[in-house]
Coordinates of C-alpha atoms in Angstrom, one line a residue:
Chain A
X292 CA 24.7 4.3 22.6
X293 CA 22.9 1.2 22.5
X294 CA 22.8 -1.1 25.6
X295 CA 21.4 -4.6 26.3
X296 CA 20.6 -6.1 29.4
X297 CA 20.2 -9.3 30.3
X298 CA 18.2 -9.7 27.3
X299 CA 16.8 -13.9 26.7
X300 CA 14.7 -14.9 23.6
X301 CA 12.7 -18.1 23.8
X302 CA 10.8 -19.8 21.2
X303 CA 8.2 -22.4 21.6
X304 CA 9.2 -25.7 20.5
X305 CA 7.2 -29.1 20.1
X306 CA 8.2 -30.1 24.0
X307 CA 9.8 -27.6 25.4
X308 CA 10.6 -24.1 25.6
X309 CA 14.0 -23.0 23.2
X310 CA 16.2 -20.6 24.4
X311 CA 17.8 -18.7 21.0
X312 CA 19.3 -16.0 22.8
X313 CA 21.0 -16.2 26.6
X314 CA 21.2 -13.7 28.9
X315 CA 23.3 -11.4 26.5
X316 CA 24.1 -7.8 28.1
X317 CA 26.1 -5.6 25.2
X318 CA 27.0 -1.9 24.7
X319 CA 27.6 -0.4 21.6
X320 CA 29.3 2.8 22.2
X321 CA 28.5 5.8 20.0
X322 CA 30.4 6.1 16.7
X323 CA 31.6 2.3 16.7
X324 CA 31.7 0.0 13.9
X325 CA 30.8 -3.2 15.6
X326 CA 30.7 -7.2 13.9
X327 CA 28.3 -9.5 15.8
X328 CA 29.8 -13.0 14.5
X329 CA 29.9 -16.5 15.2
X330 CA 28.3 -20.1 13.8
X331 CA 25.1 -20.7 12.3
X332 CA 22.1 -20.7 14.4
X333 CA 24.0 -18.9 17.5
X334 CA 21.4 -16.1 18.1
X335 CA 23.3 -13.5 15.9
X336 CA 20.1 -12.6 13.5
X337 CA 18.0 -12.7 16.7
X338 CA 20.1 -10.7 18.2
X339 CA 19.8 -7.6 15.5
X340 CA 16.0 -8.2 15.1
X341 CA 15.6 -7.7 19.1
X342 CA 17.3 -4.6 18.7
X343 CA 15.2 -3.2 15.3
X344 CA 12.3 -4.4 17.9
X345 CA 11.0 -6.6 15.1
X346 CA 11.4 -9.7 17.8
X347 CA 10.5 -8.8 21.4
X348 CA 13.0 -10.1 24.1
X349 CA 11.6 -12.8 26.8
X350 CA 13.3 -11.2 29.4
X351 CA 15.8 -8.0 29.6
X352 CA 15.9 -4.5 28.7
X353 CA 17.0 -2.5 26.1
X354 CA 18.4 1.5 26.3
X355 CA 19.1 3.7 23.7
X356 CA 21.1 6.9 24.7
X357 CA 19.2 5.9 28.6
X358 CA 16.0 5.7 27.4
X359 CA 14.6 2.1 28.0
X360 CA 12.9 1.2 24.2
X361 CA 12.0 -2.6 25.2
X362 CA 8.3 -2.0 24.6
X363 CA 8.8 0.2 21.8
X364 CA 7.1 -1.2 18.5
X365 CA 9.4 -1.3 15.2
X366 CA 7.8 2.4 14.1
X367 CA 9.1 3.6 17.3
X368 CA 12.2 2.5 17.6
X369 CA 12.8 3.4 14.0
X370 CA 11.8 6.9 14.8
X371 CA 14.1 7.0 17.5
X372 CA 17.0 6.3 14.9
X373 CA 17.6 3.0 14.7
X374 CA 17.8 1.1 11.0
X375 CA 17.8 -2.3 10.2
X376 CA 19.1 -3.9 7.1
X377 CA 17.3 -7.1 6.4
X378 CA 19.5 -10.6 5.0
X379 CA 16.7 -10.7 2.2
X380 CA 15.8 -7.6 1.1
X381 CA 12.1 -7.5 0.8
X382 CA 10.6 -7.2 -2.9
X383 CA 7.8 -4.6 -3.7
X384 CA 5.6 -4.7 -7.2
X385 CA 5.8 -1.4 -7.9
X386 CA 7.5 0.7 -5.3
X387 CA 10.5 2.4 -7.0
X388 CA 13.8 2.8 -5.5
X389 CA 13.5 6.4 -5.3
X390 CA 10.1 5.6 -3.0
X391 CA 12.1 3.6 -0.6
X392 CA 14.6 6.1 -0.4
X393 CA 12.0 8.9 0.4
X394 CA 10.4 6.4 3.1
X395 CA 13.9 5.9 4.3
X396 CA 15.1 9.8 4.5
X397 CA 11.4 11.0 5.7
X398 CA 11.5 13.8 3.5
X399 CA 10.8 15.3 -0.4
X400 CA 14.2 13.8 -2.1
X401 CA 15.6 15.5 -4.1
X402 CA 17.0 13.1 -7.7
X403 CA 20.6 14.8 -6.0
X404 CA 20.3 13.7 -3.0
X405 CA 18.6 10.4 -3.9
X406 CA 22.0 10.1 -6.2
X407 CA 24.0 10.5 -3.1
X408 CA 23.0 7.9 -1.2
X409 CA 22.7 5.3 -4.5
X410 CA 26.6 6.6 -5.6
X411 CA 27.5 5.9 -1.9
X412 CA 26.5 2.0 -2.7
X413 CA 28.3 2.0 -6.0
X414 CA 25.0 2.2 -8.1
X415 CA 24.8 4.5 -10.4
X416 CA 21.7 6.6 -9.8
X417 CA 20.2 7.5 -13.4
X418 CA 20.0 3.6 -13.7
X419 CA 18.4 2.7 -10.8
X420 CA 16.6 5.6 -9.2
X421 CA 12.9 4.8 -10.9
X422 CA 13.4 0.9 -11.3
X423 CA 10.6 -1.0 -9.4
X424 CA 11.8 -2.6 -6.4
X425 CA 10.8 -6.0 -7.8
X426 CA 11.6 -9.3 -9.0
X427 CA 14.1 -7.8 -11.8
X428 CA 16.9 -6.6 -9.9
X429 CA 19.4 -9.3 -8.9
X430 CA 20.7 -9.9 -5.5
X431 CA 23.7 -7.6 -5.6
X432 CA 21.6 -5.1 -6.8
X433 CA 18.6 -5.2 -3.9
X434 CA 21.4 -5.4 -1.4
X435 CA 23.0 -2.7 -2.1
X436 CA 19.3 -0.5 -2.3
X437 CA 18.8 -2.0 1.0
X438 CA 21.9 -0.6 2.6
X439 CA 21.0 2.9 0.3
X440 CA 17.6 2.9 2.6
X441 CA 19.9 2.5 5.5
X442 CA 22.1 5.1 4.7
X443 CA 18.9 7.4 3.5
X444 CA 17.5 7.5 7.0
X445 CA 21.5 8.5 8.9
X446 CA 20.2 7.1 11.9
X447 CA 22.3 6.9 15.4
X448 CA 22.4 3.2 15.1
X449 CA 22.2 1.0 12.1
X450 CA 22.1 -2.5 12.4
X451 CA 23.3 -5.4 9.5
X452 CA 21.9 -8.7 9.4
X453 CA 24.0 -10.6 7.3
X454 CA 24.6 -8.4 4.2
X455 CA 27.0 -10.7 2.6
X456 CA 24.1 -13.6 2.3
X457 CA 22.9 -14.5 -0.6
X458 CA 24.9 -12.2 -2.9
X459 CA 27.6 -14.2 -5.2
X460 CA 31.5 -13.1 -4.4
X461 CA 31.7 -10.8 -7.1
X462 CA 29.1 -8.5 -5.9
X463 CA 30.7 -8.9 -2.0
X464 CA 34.1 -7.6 -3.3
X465 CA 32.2 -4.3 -3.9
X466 CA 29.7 -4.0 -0.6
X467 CA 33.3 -4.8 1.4
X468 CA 33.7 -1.2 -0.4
X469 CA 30.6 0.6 0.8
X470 CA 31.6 -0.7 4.3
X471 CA 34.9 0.7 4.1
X472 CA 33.7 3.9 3.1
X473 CA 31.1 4.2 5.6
X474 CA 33.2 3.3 8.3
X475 CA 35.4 6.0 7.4
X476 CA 33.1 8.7 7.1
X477 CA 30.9 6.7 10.1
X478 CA 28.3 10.0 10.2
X479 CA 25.4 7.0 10.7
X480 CA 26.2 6.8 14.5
X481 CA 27.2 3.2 15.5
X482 CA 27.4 0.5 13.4
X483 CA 26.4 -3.1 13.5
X484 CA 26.8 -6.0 11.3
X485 CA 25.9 -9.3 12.0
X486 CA 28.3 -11.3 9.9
X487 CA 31.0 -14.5 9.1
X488 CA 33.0 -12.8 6.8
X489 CA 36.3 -12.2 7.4
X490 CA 37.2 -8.8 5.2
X491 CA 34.0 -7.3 7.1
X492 CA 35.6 -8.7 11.0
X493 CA 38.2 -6.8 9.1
X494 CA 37.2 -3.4 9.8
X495 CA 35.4 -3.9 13.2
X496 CA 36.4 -1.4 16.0
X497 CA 34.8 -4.3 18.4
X498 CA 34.0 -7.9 17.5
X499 CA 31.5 -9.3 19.6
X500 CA 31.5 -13.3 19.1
X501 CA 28.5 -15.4 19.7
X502 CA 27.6 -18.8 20.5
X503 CA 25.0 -20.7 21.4
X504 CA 23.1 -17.5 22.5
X505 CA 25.9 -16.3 24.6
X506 CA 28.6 -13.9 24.2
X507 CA 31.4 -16.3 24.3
X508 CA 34.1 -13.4 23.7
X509 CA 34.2 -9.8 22.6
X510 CA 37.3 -7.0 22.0
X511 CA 38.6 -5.1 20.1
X512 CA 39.2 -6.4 16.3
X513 CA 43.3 -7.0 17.2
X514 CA 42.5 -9.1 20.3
X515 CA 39.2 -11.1 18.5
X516 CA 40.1 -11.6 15.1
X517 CA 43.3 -13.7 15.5
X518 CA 41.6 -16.0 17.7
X519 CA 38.8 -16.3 15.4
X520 CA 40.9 -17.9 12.2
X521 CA 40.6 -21.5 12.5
X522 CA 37.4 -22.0 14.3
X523 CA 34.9 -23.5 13.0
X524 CA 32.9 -20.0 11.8
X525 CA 36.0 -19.9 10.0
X526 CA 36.0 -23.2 8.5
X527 CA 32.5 -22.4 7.8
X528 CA 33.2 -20.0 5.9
X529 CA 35.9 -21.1 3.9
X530 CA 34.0 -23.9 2.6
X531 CA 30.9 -22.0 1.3
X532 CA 33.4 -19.9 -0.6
X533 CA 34.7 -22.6 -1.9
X534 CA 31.3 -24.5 -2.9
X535 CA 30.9 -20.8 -4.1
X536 CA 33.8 -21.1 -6.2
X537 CA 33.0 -24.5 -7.8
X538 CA 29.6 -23.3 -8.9
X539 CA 30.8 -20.7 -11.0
Chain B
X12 CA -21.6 26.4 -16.6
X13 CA -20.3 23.5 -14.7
X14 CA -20.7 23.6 -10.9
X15 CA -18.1 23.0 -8.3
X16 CA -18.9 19.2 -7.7
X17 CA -18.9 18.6 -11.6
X18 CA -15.6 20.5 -11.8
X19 CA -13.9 18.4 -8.9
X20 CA -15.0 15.2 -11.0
X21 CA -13.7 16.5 -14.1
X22 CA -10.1 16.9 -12.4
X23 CA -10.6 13.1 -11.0
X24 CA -11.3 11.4 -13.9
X25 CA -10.0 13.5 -16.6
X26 CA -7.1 15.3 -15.0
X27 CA -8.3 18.5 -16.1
X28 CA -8.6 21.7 -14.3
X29 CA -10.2 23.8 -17.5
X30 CA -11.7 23.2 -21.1
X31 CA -9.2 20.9 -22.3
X32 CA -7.5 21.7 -25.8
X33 CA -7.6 20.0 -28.8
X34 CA -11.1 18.0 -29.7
X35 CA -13.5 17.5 -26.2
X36 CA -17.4 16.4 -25.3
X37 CA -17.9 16.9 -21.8
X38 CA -21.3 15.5 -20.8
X39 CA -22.6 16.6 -17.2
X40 CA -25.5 15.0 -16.0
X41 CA -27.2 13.6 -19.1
X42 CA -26.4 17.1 -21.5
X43 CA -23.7 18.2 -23.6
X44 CA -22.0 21.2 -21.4
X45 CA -19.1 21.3 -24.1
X46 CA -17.6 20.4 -27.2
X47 CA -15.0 21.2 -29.8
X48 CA -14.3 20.1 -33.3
X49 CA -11.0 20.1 -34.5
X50 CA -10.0 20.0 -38.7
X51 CA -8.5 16.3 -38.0
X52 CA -11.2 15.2 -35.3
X53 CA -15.1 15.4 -36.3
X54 CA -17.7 14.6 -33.0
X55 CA -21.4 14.1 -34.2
X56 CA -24.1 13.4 -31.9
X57 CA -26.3 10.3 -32.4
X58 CA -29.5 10.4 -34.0
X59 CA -31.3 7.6 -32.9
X60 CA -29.3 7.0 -29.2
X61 CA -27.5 9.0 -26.7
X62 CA -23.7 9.0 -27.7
X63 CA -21.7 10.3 -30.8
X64 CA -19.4 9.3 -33.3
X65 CA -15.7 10.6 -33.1
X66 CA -14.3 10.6 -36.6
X67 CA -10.4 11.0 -36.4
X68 CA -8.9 11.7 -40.0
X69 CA -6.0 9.3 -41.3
X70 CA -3.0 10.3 -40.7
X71 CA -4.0 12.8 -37.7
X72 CA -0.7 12.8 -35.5
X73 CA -0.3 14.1 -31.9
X74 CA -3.8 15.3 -30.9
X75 CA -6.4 14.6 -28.2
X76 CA -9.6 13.7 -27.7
X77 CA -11.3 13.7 -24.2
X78 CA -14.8 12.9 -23.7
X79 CA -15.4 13.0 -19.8
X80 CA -18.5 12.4 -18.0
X81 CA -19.7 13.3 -14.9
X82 CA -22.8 13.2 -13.0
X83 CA -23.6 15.0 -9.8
X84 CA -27.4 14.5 -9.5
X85 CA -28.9 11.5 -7.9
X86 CA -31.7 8.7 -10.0
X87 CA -29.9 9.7 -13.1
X88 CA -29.5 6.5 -15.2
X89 CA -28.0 6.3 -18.7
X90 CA -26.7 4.4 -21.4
X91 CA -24.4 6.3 -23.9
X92 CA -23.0 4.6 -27.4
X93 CA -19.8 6.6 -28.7
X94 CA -18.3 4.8 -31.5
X95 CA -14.8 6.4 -32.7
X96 CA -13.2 5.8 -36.1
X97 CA -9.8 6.5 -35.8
X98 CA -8.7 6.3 -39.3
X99 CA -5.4 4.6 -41.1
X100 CA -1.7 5.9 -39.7
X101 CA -3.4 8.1 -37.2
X102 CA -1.4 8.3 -33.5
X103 CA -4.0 9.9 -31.2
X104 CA -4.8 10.1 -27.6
X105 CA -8.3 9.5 -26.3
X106 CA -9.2 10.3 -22.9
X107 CA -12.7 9.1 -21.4
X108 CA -13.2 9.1 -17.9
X109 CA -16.7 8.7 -15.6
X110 CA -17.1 10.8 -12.8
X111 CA -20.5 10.3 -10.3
X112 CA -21.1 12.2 -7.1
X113 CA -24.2 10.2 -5.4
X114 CA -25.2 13.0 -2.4
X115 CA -28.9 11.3 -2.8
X116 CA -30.9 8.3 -1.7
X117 CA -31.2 7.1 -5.4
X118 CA -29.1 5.0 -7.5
X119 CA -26.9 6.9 -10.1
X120 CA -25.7 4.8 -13.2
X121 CA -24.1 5.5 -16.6
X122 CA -23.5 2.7 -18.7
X123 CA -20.9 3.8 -21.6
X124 CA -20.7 1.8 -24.6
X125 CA -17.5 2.7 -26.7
X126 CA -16.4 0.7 -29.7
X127 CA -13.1 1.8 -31.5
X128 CA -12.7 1.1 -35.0
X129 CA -8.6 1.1 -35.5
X130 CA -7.9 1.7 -39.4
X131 CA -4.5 0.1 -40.9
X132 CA -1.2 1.4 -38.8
X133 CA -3.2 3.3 -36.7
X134 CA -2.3 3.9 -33.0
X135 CA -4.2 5.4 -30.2
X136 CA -3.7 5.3 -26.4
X137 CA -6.9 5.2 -24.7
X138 CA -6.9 6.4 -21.0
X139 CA -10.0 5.5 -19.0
X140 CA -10.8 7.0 -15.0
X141 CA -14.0 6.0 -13.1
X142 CA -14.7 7.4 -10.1
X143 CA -17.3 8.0 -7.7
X144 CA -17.5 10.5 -4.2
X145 CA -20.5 11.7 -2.0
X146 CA -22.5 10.4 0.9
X147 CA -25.9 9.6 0.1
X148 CA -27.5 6.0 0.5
X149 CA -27.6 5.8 -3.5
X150 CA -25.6 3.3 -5.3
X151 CA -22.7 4.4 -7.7
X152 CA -23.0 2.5 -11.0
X153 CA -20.9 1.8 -13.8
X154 CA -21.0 -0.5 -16.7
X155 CA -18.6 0.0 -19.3
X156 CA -18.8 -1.9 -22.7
X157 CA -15.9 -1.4 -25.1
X158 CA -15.6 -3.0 -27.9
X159 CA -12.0 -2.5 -30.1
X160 CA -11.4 -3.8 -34.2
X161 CA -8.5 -3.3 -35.2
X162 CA -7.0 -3.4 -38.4
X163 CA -3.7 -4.9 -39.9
X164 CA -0.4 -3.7 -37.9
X165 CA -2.5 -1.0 -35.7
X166 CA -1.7 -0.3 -32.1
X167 CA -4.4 0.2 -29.0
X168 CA -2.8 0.5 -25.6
X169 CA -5.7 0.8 -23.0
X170 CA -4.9 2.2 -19.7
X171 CA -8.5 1.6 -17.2
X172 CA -8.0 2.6 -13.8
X173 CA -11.1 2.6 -11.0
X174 CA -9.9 3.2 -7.5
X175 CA -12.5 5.0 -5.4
X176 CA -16.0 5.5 -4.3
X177 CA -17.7 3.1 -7.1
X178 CA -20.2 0.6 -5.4
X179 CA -20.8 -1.5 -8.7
X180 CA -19.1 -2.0 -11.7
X181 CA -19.9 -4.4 -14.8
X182 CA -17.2 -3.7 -17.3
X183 CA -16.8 -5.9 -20.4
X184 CA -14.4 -5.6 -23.2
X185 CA -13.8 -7.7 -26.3
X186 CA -11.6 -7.0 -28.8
X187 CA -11.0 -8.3 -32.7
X188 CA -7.2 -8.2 -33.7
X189 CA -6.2 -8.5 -37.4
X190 CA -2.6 -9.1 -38.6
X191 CA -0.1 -7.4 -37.0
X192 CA -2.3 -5.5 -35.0
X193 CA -1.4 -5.3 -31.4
X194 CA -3.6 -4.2 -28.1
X195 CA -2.2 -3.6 -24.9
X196 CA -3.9 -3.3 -21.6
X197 CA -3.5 -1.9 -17.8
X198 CA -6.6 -2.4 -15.5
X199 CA -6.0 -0.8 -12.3
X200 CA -8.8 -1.7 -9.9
X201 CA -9.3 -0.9 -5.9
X202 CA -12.7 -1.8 -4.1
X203 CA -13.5 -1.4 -0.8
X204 CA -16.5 -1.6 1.3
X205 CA -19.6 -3.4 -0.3
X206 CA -18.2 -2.8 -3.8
X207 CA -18.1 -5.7 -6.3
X208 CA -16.4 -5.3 -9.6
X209 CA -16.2 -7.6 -12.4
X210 CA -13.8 -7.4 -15.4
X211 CA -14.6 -9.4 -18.3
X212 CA -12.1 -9.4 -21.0
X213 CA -12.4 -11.4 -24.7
X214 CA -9.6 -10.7 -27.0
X215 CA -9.9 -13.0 -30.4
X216 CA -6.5 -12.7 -32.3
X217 CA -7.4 -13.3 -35.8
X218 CA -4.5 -12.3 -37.9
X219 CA -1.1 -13.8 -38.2
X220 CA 1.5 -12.1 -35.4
X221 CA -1.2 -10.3 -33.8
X222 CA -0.7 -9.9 -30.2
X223 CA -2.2 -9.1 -26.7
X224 CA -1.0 -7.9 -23.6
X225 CA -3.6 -7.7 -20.6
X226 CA -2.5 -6.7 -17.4
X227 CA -5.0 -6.2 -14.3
X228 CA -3.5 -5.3 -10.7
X229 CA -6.3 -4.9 -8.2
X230 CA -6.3 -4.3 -4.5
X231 CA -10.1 -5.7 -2.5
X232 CA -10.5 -4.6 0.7
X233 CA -13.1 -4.7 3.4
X234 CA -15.9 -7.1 2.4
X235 CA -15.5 -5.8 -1.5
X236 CA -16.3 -8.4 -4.7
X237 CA -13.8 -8.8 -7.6
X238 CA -14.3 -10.9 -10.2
X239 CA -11.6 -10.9 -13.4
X240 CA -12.7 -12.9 -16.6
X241 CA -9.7 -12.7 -19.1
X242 CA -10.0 -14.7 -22.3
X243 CA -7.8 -14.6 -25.3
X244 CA -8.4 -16.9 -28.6
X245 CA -5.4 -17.5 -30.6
X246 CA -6.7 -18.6 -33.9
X247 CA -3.6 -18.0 -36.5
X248 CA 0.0 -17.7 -35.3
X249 CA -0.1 -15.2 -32.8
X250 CA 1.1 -14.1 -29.5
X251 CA -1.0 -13.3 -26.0
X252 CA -0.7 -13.1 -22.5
X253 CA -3.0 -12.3 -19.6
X254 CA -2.0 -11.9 -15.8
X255 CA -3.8 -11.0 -13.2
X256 CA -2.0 -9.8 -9.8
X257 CA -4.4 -8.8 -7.0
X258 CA -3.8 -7.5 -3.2
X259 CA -6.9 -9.3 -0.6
X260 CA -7.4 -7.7 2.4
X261 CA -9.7 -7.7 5.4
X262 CA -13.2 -10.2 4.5
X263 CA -12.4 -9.3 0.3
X264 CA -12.9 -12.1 -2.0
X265 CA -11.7 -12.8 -5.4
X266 CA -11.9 -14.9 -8.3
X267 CA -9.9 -14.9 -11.1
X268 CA -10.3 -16.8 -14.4
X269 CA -7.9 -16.4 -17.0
X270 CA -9.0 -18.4 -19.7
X271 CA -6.8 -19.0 -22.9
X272 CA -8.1 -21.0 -26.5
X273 CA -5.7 -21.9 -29.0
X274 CA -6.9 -22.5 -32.4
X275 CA -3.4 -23.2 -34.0
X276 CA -0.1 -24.6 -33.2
X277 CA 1.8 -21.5 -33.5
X278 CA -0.7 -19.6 -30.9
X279 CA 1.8 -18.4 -28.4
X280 CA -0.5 -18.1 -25.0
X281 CA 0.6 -17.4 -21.7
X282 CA -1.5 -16.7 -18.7
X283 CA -0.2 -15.8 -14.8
X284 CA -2.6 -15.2 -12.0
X285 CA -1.8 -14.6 -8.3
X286 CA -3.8 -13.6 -5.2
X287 CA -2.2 -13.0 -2.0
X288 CA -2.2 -10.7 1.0
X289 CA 0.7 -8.4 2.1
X290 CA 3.3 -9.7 2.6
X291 CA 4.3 -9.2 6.2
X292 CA 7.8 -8.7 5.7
X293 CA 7.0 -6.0 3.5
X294 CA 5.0 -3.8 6.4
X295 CA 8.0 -4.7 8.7
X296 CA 10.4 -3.6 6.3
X297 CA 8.4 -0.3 6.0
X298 CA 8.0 0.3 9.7
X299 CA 11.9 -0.2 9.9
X300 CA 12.0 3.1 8.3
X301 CA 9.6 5.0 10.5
X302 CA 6.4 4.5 9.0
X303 CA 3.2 2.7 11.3
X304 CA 1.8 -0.2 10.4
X305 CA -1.4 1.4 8.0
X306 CA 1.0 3.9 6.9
X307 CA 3.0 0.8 5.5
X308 CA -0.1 -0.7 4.2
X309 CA -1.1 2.8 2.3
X310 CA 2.1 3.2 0.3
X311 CA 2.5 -0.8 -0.6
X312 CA -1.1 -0.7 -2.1
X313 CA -0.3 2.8 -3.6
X314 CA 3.1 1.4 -5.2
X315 CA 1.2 -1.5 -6.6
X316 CA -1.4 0.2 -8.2
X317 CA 0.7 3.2 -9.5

């Protein structure tokens, strides 16, 4: 179980000091599948990368499972079991998929097991197990290695930022997939995704809505999501799929 | 007999753990200290120089060659020329390989000359390790000097690597490319402390479709040197590229110059060259699955230069 409390994020600006994230107290529960949403530049990436510990709050604490992690480093809280999936996957010359995964698991994989995790994000393995982790794989492709790394490590608390940006609709149709399944099978602990998407709000136990750096609502998915359709996250949305749509 | 310090060289540069098979010169501080002939594979030793000549038959397929070197004894200083003629439709691997453990206060420095004459259709891969280990105040040296002709439609594919422990290295290679004839090469290149290293490549492409591929990663760390000089001459409708991709780190400085001539309208030349630090995100992304910050560092600069 994840908590947050009273957690602000300020940035420097030219003047004055800017405040990204408000005063946000949270709980994920254990073994919930969780969609942090709302408009652009409402706090929701900050959000996640406070938790990985990547960003350190101004003010506030964070718990995992009671035990206070604010000052932890990254390494640490990583070690403690939480995983982050980054929007853009990070490129590396010459690491190979396989590598990551071994990183990720923190042990001598096995080609099976390394299989597993790639078949679990629709890739198949023989492909894709000693490509580098470079320029040469598309979008769809690094995504989907990134969420493999995620799965690799089955942490108690895995977070999401964004892992429909930046991929073109074709490829989303098939992560919506991988989400599905994992939230079935949900052995990674809790699950957070920081996301617009509607088919992903779909499948949320909770849906936590954010705005302007403040929780301006949160439920579960029945109470949320109706409310949601029609805002202007949704209308958001709606027209990127459609500029989407027009470019291909 | 070899001793436990020349042994532990022999592993680094040669991967080997015993007498190799197939043909082998091991040279251990200045003297021969093993050699084998095969029926396809001649070695002679030099008359007027230190060195030999490696005469590899035409049409020898599938066999080896490893002449490693190591030197364990400090103020040792030595040029060797081995010249190989690797004759027409022969598909051979050569493995050479420099090991120096410096325990003394005086520099220790072998220079190695090898020039490859490539006969027509021939092939060879041509694997190259330098390394150098001990503590002593005495420098590390190594100059390499290798010099490839090749003939119509042969193949060279060169694979240099020099990660650890060698304070100064001049290496300079040139090579001569008739038609059809294609050369191929990986530098792999880490310096830390003082170490400076300069690669100096000259590739002329001569005959028409020859082409070149030379590829140097490098990684310079503390307040380490690198210096890589690629050049490639496209006189006749041909093909080459060069790129150079190097990590800095720490005080490091580097200076790369890729340098390209074309001589004719249909020379195809390409060169790429980028220097840049780690990228932050990429540690992050590391430590995100449990690993500290130099533990990131290690496998990013271990990936690169794999």
């Amino acid at each position: 179980m994840l908590e947050l409390k009273n957690i602000s994020f300020e940035v420097a600006g030219e003047d004055v000091q800017k405040e990204i994230v408000r005063d946000i107290s949270l709980t994920i529960p254990a073994h919930k599948f969780v969609v942090i949403t709302g408009p652009n530049g409402s706090g929701k990436s900050t959000l996640a990368k406070l938790i990985a510990g990547i960003e350190k709050p101004t003010s506030g604490n964070i718990y995992l499972d009671g035990e206070e992690i604010t000052e932890k480093d990254i390494t640490q809280r990583a070690r403690l079991g939480i995983s982050f999936a980054f929007q853009q996957p990070v490129r590396f010359k010459g690491l190979e998929v396989v590598d990551l995964l071994r990183i990720a698991s923190g042990r001598q994989l096995s080609a099976g097991d390394a299989c597993e995790y790639l078949s679990e994000v629709g890739l198949c393995a023989r492909d894709y197990i000693n490509r580098e982790v470079n320029a040469s794989l598309s979008g769809g492709e690094l995504k989907r290695i990134e969420i493999a790394t995620v799965l690799a490590r089955e942490s108690k608390l895995s977070v999401f930022d964004e892992p429909e940006a930046g991929i073109d609709l074709w490829s989303f149709q098939n992560l919506i997939q991988v989400f599905e399944h994992m939230q079935k099978r949900n052995r990674n602990g809790s699950i957070v995704i920081i996301s617009h998407q509607e088919r992903i709000l779909n499948i949320a136990d909770e849906i936590v809505v954010v705005v302007d750096g403040r929780i301006a609502d949160r439920g579960p998915k029945d109470k949320i999501l109706p409310g949601l359709l029609g805002t202007p996250s949704a209308r958001e949305l709606c027209l990127r799929q459609t500029r989407k749509g027009d470019g291909r | 007999m070899m001793d436990a310090v020349q042994k532990r060289l022999l592993e680094e540069v040669a991967d080997l753990h015993k007498v190799p098979e197939g043909a082998y010169n091991i040279r251990a501080n200045g003297q021969m200290a093993g050699r084998n002939t095969t029926a396809n594979i001649d070695i002679v030793s030099k008359e007027d120089v230190s060195g030999m000549d490696i005469h590899i038959k035409p049409g020898t397929k599938n066999e080896s060659v490893h002449i490693p070197v190591v030197l364990s004894q400090s103020g040792i200083k030595e040029t060797v020329y081995n010249d190989f003629y690797i004759g027409e439709d022969a598909d051979v691997i050569i493995v050479a390989g420099c090991g120096i453990d410096n325990c003394g206060g005086e520099d220790a420095e072998h220079d190695g000359i090898h020039r490859f004459y490539l006969g027509k259709n021939a092939r060879a891969k041509y694997v190259e390790k330098h390394y150098g280990s001990g503590e002593g105040e005495g420098k590390r040296i190594l100059n390499p000097g290798t010099e490839v002709y090749m003939e119509e439609n042969s193949v060279m594919e060169m694979e240099m690597v020099q990660i650890k422990g060698v304070d100064s290295t001049e290496r300079k290679t040139i090579a001569k490319l008739s038609a059809g004839a294609k050369l191929i090469v990986h530098e792999r290149l880490m310096t830390h402390g003082e170490q400076s290293a300069l690669s100096i490549y000259e590739v002329e492409l001569n005959g028409v479709g020859a082409s070149a591929d030379i590829v140097s990663r490098s990684v310079a760390r503390d307040t380490s040197y690198q210096k890589f000089d690629s050049r490639i001459i496209g006189n006749v409708p041909c093909s080459g590229h060069t790129e150079c991709d190097a990590i800095i780190m720490d005080k490091a400085k580097i200076l790369a110059v890729p340098q390209l001539e074309a001589n004719d309208v249909d020379a195809a030349l390409i060169h790429e060259a980028a220097i840049g630090k780690i990228a932050g995100e990429q540690i992050i992304k590391l430590m995100t699955l449990g690993l500290t910050e130099e533990e990131a560092e290690e496998q990013i600069i271990n990936g690169f230069l794999k």
